[in-house]
Coordinates of C-alpha atoms in Angstrom, one line a residue:
L1 CA -266.7 -13.2 44.6
P2 CA -270.0 -12.2 46.1
L3 CA -269.1 -8.6 45.7
V4 CA -268.3 -9.1 42.0
S5 CA -271.6 -10.9 41.5
L6 CA -273.5 -8.1 43.2
A7 CA -271.8 -5.5 41.1
C8 CA -272.7 -7.3 37.9
N9 CA -276.3 -7.8 38.8
V10 CA -276.9 -4.1 39.5
Q11 CA -275.6 -3.1 36.0
M12 CA -278.4 -2.4 33.6
D13 CA -276.3 -2.6 30.5
Q14 CA -276.5 -6.1 29.1
S15 CA -273.0 -6.0 27.7
I16 CA -271.6 -5.0 31.0
I17 CA -273.4 -7.9 32.6
I18 CA -271.8 -10.3 30.1
D19 CA -268.4 -8.8 30.8
C20 CA -268.9 -9.1 34.5
E21 CA -270.0 -12.7 34.3
E22 CA -266.9 -13.5 32.1
A23 CA -264.7 -11.8 34.6
M24 CA -266.2 -13.7 37.4
L25 CA -265.7 -17.0 35.7
V26 CA -262.1 -16.1 35.1
M27 CA -261.7 -15.2 38.7
L28 CA -263.3 -18.5 39.8
D29 CA -261.0 -20.5 37.6
E30 CA -258.0 -18.6 39.0
Q31 CA -259.3 -19.1 42.6
E32 CA -259.6 -22.9 42.1
E33 CA -256.1 -23.1 40.7
G34 CA -254.9 -21.2 43.7
V35 CA -256.7 -23.5 46.1
D36 CA -255.2 -26.5 44.3
M37 CA -251.7 -25.1 44.5
C38 CA -252.1 -24.2 48.2
Q39 CA -253.3 -27.8 49.0
T40 CA -250.3 -29.2 47.1
Q41 CA -247.8 -27.0 49.0
I42 CA -249.4 -27.9 52.3
H43 CA -249.2 -31.7 51.4
R44 CA -245.5 -31.3 50.5
S45 CA -244.8 -29.4 53.7
R46 CA -246.4 -32.1 55.8
K47 CA -244.3 -34.8 54.2
S48 CA -241.0 -32.9 54.7
N49 CA -241.8 -31.9 58.3
V50 CA -243.1 -35.1 59.8
V51 CA -243.1 -34.9 63.6
R52 CA -242.7 -38.4 65.1
S53 CA -244.4 -39.2 68.3
V54 CA -242.2 -40.2 71.3
D55 CA -243.1 -42.9 73.8
P56 CA -242.4 -41.4 77.3
F57 CA -242.3 -44.8 78.9
K58 CA -239.4 -46.0 76.6
V59 CA -237.5 -42.8 77.4
M60 CA -237.9 -43.4 81.2
K61 CA -236.9 -47.1 80.8
G62 CA -233.6 -46.2 79.0
I63 CA -232.7 -43.6 81.7
L64 CA -233.3 -46.0 84.5
L65 CA -231.3 -48.7 82.8
A66 CA -228.3 -46.3 82.4
I67 CA -228.5 -45.4 86.0
A68 CA -228.5 -49.0 87.1
V69 CA -225.5 -49.9 85.0
L70 CA -223.5 -47.0 86.4
F71 CA -224.4 -48.0 90.0
L72 CA -223.4 -51.6 89.4
L73 CA -220.0 -50.6 88.0
T74 CA -219.4 -48.3 91.0
Q75 CA -220.2 -51.1 93.4
L76 CA -217.9 -53.6 91.6
F77 CA -215.0 -51.1 91.6
E78 CA -215.4 -50.5 95.4
W79 CA -215.6 -54.3 96.0
D80 CA -212.4 -55.0 94.0
M81 CA -210.5 -52.4 96.0
Q82 CA -211.6 -53.9 99.3
R83 CA -210.8 -57.4 98.2
G84 CA -207.5 -56.5 96.5
Q85 CA -205.3 -58.8 98.7
L86 CA -207.1 -62.1 97.7
A87 CA -205.1 -64.3 95.3
M88 CA -206.7 -65.1 91.9
T89 CA -204.8 -67.5 89.7
S90 CA -205.4 -69.0 86.3
F91 CA -206.5 -72.6 85.7
D92 CA -205.9 -74.6 82.6
P93 CA -208.6 -77.3 82.2
K94 CA -206.5 -79.2 79.7
L95 CA -204.3 -80.3 82.6
V96 CA -207.1 -82.1 84.5
G97 CA -206.6 -85.8 84.6
D98 CA -203.0 -85.7 83.3
T99 CA -201.3 -88.5 85.2
T100 CA -198.2 -89.0 83.0
K101 CA -196.8 -85.7 82.1
S102 CA -197.6 -82.1 83.0
S103 CA -198.0 -79.6 80.3
R104 CA -198.3 -76.5 82.3
T105 CA -197.3 -73.5 80.3
T106 CA -194.2 -71.7 81.2
T107 CA -195.5 -68.3 80.1
R108 CA -197.6 -65.9 82.1
T109 CA -199.6 -62.9 81.1
T110 CA -198.1 -59.7 82.3
T111 CA -199.9 -58.7 85.5
T112 CA -199.8 -55.9 88.0
P113 CA -199.9 -57.0 91.7
V114 CA -201.8 -55.0 94.2
E115 CA -199.2 -53.0 96.3
S116 CA -198.9 -53.9 99.9
N117 CA -197.8 -51.5 102.7
N118 CA -194.6 -51.9 104.6
R119 CA -193.1 -54.6 102.3
D120 CA -190.0 -54.7 100.3
D121 CA -190.1 -55.6 96.6
H122 CA -189.4 -59.3 97.2
D123 CA -191.7 -59.9 100.1
D124 CA -195.1 -61.0 98.7
G125 CA -196.1 -63.3 101.5
R126 CA -195.2 -66.5 99.6
F127 CA -192.3 -67.5 101.8
Q128 CA -191.7 -67.8 105.6
C129 CA -188.6 -68.8 107.5
Y130 CA -188.7 -72.4 108.7
S131 CA -186.7 -74.0 111.4
L132 CA -185.3 -77.5 110.6
K133 CA -184.6 -78.0 114.3
N134 CA -187.9 -76.9 115.7
D135 CA -190.7 -76.6 113.1
L136 CA -189.8 -79.9 111.4
S137 CA -189.6 -81.8 114.7
V138 CA -193.0 -80.5 115.8
A139 CA -194.5 -81.5 112.5
F140 CA -193.2 -85.1 112.8
E141 CA -194.3 -85.3 116.5
N142 CA -197.8 -84.2 115.7
G143 CA -198.1 -86.8 113.0
K144 CA -198.5 -84.2 110.2
I145 CA -195.8 -85.9 108.0
E146 CA -195.7 -89.5 106.9
Q147 CA -194.0 -89.4 103.5
T148 CA -190.9 -87.3 102.5
F149 CA -189.6 -86.6 99.0
I150 CA -186.3 -84.7 98.5
L151 CA -185.7 -83.1 95.1
M152 CA -182.8 -81.3 93.7
P153 CA -181.0 -79.9 90.6
A154 CA -177.5 -81.2 89.7
K155 CA -174.6 -80.0 91.9
A156 CA -176.7 -79.2 95.0
S157 CA -175.7 -82.0 97.4
G158 CA -177.9 -84.4 95.6
T159 CA -175.6 -87.4 95.6
S160 CA -175.0 -87.0 99.4
L161 CA -178.7 -86.8 100.1
K162 CA -179.5 -89.8 97.9
A163 CA -176.9 -91.8 99.7
F164 CA -178.4 -90.8 103.0
A165 CA -182.0 -91.6 102.0
G166 CA -181.0 -95.0 100.7
T167 CA -178.9 -95.9 103.8
C168 CA -181.6 -94.5 106.1
M169 CA -184.3 -96.8 104.5
G170 CA -182.0 -99.8 104.5
D171 CA -181.7 -99.6 100.7
P172 CA -178.2 -98.2 99.9
E173 CA -178.2 -99.7 96.4
E174 CA -181.6 -98.2 95.7
E175 CA -183.2 -101.5 94.9
H176 CA -186.7 -100.1 95.5
H177 CA -186.4 -97.6 92.7
P178 CA -183.9 -96.6 89.9
D179 CA -181.6 -93.6 90.3
N180 CA -183.3 -90.3 89.7
F181 CA -186.6 -92.2 89.5
M182 CA -188.9 -89.1 89.6
D183 CA -188.0 -88.1 86.0
S184 CA -190.0 -90.9 84.5
Q185 CA -193.5 -92.3 85.2
N186 CA -193.0 -95.7 83.6
R187 CA -189.3 -96.3 84.2
G188 CA -189.1 -94.7 87.7
I189 CA -192.3 -93.8 89.6
L190 CA -194.3 -96.9 88.9
P191 CA -191.4 -99.3 89.8
F192 CA -190.9 -97.3 93.0
F193 CA -194.6 -97.8 93.8
H194 CA -194.8 -101.5 93.0
S195 CA -191.4 -102.5 94.4
T196 CA -192.8 -103.4 97.8
L197 CA -196.0 -103.4 99.8
E198 CA -195.1 -100.1 101.4
P199 CA -192.8 -97.9 99.3
P200 CA -189.9 -96.2 101.3
P201 CA -191.3 -93.2 103.2
L202 CA -188.1 -91.2 102.6
V203 CA -186.7 -90.9 99.0
A204 CA -184.4 -88.5 97.2
S205 CA -184.0 -87.9 93.4
H206 CA -182.4 -85.5 91.0
L207 CA -184.7 -83.7 88.5
S208 CA -184.0 -82.9 84.9
H209 CA -187.2 -81.0 84.2
Q210 CA -190.1 -79.3 86.0
E211 CA -192.8 -81.8 85.3
G212 CA -191.5 -84.2 88.0
M213 CA -191.9 -81.5 90.6
I214 CA -195.3 -80.3 89.3
D215 CA -196.7 -83.8 89.3
L216 CA -195.5 -84.4 92.9
I217 CA -197.0 -81.1 94.2
R218 CA -200.3 -81.8 92.4
H219 CA -200.8 -85.4 93.5
A220 CA -199.2 -85.5 97.0
T221 CA -201.3 -86.1 100.1
T222 CA -201.7 -83.6 102.9
K223 CA -199.2 -85.6 104.9
T224 CA -196.4 -85.4 102.3
L225 CA -193.3 -83.4 102.9
I226 CA -191.7 -82.0 99.8
I227 CA -188.2 -80.6 100.1
Y228 CA -186.5 -78.9 97.2
I229 CA -182.7 -78.3 97.6
Y230 CA -181.8 -74.9 96.3
R231 CA -178.6 -73.4 95.0
D232 CA -177.8 -70.1 93.2
E233 CA -178.1 -71.0 89.5
T234 CA -174.8 -69.3 88.5
E235 CA -172.8 -71.1 91.2
R236 CA -174.5 -74.3 90.3
M237 CA -173.8 -73.8 86.6
M238 CA -170.1 -73.2 87.2
S239 CA -169.9 -76.4 89.4
A240 CA -171.7 -78.4 86.7
I241 CA -169.4 -77.3 84.0
A242 CA -166.3 -78.3 86.0
Y243 CA -168.0 -81.7 86.8
V244 CA -168.8 -82.4 83.1
L245 CA -165.3 -81.6 82.1
K246 CA -163.6 -83.7 84.7
N247 CA -166.0 -86.7 84.8
R248 CA -167.3 -86.9 81.3
L249 CA -165.2 -85.1 78.6
C250 CA -161.9 -86.0 80.2
K251 CA -163.1 -89.6 80.8
P252 CA -164.5 -90.6 77.4
E253 CA -166.0 -93.8 78.8
N254 CA -168.6 -91.6 80.5
I255 CA -169.8 -89.7 77.4
G256 CA -173.4 -90.4 76.7
G257 CA -174.7 -90.6 73.1
G258 CA -177.7 -88.3 73.3
P259 CA -180.2 -87.9 70.5
E260 CA -178.9 -89.5 67.3
N261 CA -175.6 -90.0 69.1
F262 CA -175.0 -86.3 69.0
F263 CA -172.7 -85.9 72.0
R264 CA -170.6 -88.9 71.1
K265 CA -169.9 -87.5 67.7
A266 CA -169.3 -84.0 69.2
Y267 CA -166.7 -85.5 71.6
E268 CA -164.9 -87.3 68.8
E269 CA -164.7 -84.1 66.7
A270 CA -163.5 -82.0 69.7
N271 CA -159.9 -83.3 69.7
I272 CA -159.6 -83.4 73.5
E273 CA -156.1 -84.2 74.7
V274 CA -155.7 -86.4 77.8
T275 CA -152.2 -87.1 79.1
E276 CA -152.1 -89.7 81.9
G277 CA -150.2 -88.6 85.0
K278 CA -147.9 -90.6 87.1
K279 CA -149.2 -91.9 90.4
K280 CA -147.8 -89.9 93.3
K281 CA -145.6 -91.8 95.7
K282 CA -145.0 -91.4 99.4
D283 CA -142.3 -88.8 98.7
G284 CA -144.9 -86.7 96.9
K285 CA -143.3 -87.1 93.5
G286 CA -145.6 -87.7 90.6
S287 CA -148.1 -85.8 88.4
N288 CA -151.8 -85.4 87.8
T289 CA -153.5 -86.4 84.6
R290 CA -153.7 -83.5 82.2
C291 CA -156.8 -82.8 80.1
S292 CA -156.9 -80.0 77.5
V293 CA -160.3 -79.2 76.0
P294 CA -160.8 -76.9 73.0
E295 CA -163.0 -74.0 74.3
R296 CA -165.3 -73.3 71.3
P297 CA -166.4 -76.9 70.5
F298 CA -167.1 -77.5 74.2
L299 CA -169.2 -74.4 74.5
E300 CA -171.1 -74.8 71.2
N301 CA -171.8 -78.6 71.5
F302 CA -172.1 -79.3 75.3
V303 CA -172.7 -76.1 77.2
K304 CA -175.1 -74.5 74.7
N305 CA -177.1 -77.8 74.4
R306 CA -177.2 -78.1 78.2
Y307 CA -175.5 -81.4 78.4
T308 CA -176.5 -83.6 81.4
E309 CA -175.7 -81.9 84.7
I310 CA -175.4 -78.5 82.9
G311 CA -179.0 -78.6 82.0
F312 CA -180.5 -80.0 85.3
S313 CA -180.9 -76.5 86.5
V314 CA -182.8 -74.4 89.0
D315 CA -184.2 -72.2 86.1
E316 CA -185.6 -75.3 84.5
H317 CA -187.3 -76.5 87.7
L318 CA -188.7 -73.3 89.2
S319 CA -190.4 -71.7 86.3
C320 CA -194.0 -70.4 86.1
G321 CA -195.6 -73.9 86.0
V322 CA -194.3 -74.7 89.4
W323 CA -195.5 -71.5 91.0
D324 CA -198.9 -71.8 89.3
E325 CA -199.3 -75.3 90.7
I326 CA -198.4 -74.1 94.2
D327 CA -201.1 -71.4 93.9
E328 CA -203.7 -73.9 92.8
T329 CA -202.7 -76.8 95.0
A330 CA -201.5 -75.1 98.2
P331 CA -199.3 -78.0 99.4
P332 CA -199.2 -77.9 103.3
H333 CA -195.6 -79.0 103.6
L334 CA -193.3 -77.6 100.8
L335 CA -189.8 -76.5 101.9
F336 CA -186.9 -74.9 100.0
V337 CA -183.6 -75.7 101.8
H338 CA -180.3 -74.2 100.8
Y339 CA -177.8 -76.9 99.7
S340 CA -175.3 -75.8 102.4
Q341 CA -177.8 -77.1 105.0
S342 CA -177.6 -80.7 103.8
D343 CA -175.9 -81.9 106.9
L344 CA -178.5 -80.3 109.2
L345 CA -181.3 -81.7 107.1
Q346 CA -179.9 -85.2 107.3
E347 CA -179.6 -84.9 111.0
Q348 CA -183.2 -83.9 111.5
L349 CA -184.7 -86.4 109.1
A350 CA -182.6 -89.2 110.7
K351 CA -184.1 -88.4 114.1
H352 CA -187.5 -89.5 112.8
Y353 CA -186.8 -92.1 110.1
C354 CA -183.5 -93.8 111.2
P355 CA -182.1 -92.7 114.6
N356 CA -179.2 -95.2 114.3
T357 CA -177.9 -93.9 111.0
T358 CA -174.7 -91.9 111.2
T359 CA -174.9 -88.5 109.7
P360 CA -173.9 -86.5 107.7
M361 CA -173.0 -88.4 104.6
R362 CA -171.0 -86.6 102.0
E363 CA -170.5 -87.9 98.5
N364 CA -169.0 -86.4 95.3
V365 CA -167.5 -83.3 97.0
S366 CA -165.1 -80.8 95.4
T367 CA -165.0 -81.9 91.8
E368 CA -162.7 -79.1 90.7
K369 CA -159.7 -80.6 92.6
G370 CA -158.0 -83.9 92.8
D371 CA -155.8 -85.9 90.5
M372 CA -156.6 -84.1 87.3
D373 CA -155.6 -80.8 85.9
I374 CA -158.1 -79.4 83.4
F375 CA -157.4 -76.6 80.8
L376 CA -159.6 -74.9 78.2
K377 CA -157.8 -74.0 75.0
T378 CA -158.7 -70.9 73.0
P379 CA -158.7 -70.9 69.2
G380 CA -155.4 -69.1 69.4
G381 CA -153.9 -72.0 71.3
K382 CA -153.7 -70.3 74.7
E383 CA -154.7 -72.5 77.7
Y384 CA -156.4 -71.4 80.9
E385 CA -156.8 -73.6 84.0
I386 CA -160.4 -74.4 84.7
S387 CA -160.8 -72.4 87.9
E388 CA -159.3 -69.3 86.2
W389 CA -161.5 -69.7 83.1
L390 CA -164.7 -70.1 85.2
A391 CA -163.9 -67.0 87.3
A392 CA -163.5 -65.0 84.1
K393 CA -166.7 -66.2 82.4
R394 CA -169.1 -66.6 85.3
N395 CA -171.0 -63.3 84.9
T396 CA -171.4 -63.4 81.1
L397 CA -171.6 -67.1 80.1
E398 CA -175.3 -67.6 80.8
Y399 CA -176.1 -64.4 78.8
A400 CA -173.8 -65.2 75.8
Y401 CA -175.2 -68.7 75.3
K402 CA -178.8 -68.0 76.5
L403 CA -178.6 -70.7 79.2
S404 CA -181.5 -69.5 81.4
K405 CA -184.7 -71.2 80.2
G406 CA -186.7 -70.3 83.2
T407 CA -189.6 -67.9 83.6
C408 CA -191.2 -66.1 86.5
K409 CA -187.8 -65.2 88.0
H410 CA -189.4 -62.7 90.4
E411 CA -190.4 -65.7 92.5
R412 CA -186.9 -67.2 92.6
R413 CA -185.3 -63.9 93.5
S414 CA -187.9 -63.4 96.2
L415 CA -186.9 -66.8 97.5
E416 CA -183.2 -65.9 97.5
S417 CA -183.8 -62.6 99.3
K418 CA -185.9 -64.2 102.0
M419 CA -183.7 -67.2 102.4
E420 CA -180.7 -65.0 103.3
Q421 CA -182.7 -63.7 106.3
C422 CA -183.5 -67.2 107.8
P423 CA -181.1 -68.8 110.4
D424 CA -181.5 -72.3 108.8
Q425 CA -181.7 -70.9 105.2
T426 CA -184.9 -72.8 104.9
L427 CA -188.3 -71.5 103.7
Q428 CA -191.8 -72.8 103.7
A429 CA -193.8 -71.9 100.6
F430 CA -197.4 -70.9 100.5
R431 CA -199.9 -69.6 97.9
T432 CA -199.1 -66.0 97.0
K433 CA -201.0 -63.2 98.6
H434 CA -200.8 -61.1 95.5
H435 CA -204.0 -60.4 93.6
Y436 CA -203.2 -60.3 89.9
L437 CA -205.6 -58.1 88.0

């Protein structure tokens, strides 16, 4: 622009001066428009390319926090690996204060136990062999045991042990408590407690469900000995079926009603045939009573519904609730004794509680023999003697009718495996050493 102005000023011709001034004005206008356009473009560019400022202290803080979290996770992992053998069990706060009936769940979340070196699949440290002759005697001599409870399923020497306990305590008729008193709080346990100033220190009872055992483990003192009589469930089931046939279905006076008189009605509809035998004389002549039971109605109505002794099972007693209670309570004197050791157990208990009592006592033995012949009749009319029928069905009956209601069977199979290795077939139970993740 200065050069244009200078050029115009040096022109002498007036018309040229006018033209130069007009040209300069045009150039000034165009320059101003260019400046305005340039400023507009710069403004737009600044808006579209905003550079935000970054706080370096916030960046450093985030980096340090991430490093701290990573370090903490690493330390927790190393601690968990070192402490992997400690037992960690679940606790249900709903069960606190329950004095009438346990509601321990019978399901357990699938867990993976920490592996231990030099152990077989069934040895988790829960069980140890126990000597009825030595260990039990020492416990009594040292004053560690003052009260003893004997519990058992049906068909596991229970009748013999109950007779022994009653006779040993001078109460053969069980006047201090009703039969199988541990199944009921109001009709059994409380009458046992209030029957005398000092309840009998040795008692025995059948169990029909696991709650009786859970309650005893939970509330027993440190000087209470708890003995559970164990028998393989399949063998026990076969014996219970034979007992129910002989002593209940073939003797209708012993049939219980059940809910809504279900079993009495089922018995009446089963068309069981009983033919009285002739009493055998000295010459051996005579005959047994003959009882023929239709197979399908018996299975559907009595076996499937776990009638009386059929349902008082090991699976029912030793499910997850019992093992969880052992883990939480850690009873100091809990024994599992094989039913075949009933005679030895009576002998050792008598030494402490009743030295003058003659042992062993045996009641209700060999229910499959005697003065009655029992047959199961198929829908086609063919009959099979009870022992033949049981032998044929023993490995499939529980599966076909879904008779096993128990859970946590690993514990029971571990018990069986360990019990076979013990001279007295007796185990003491402890909290598990598995750490469930």
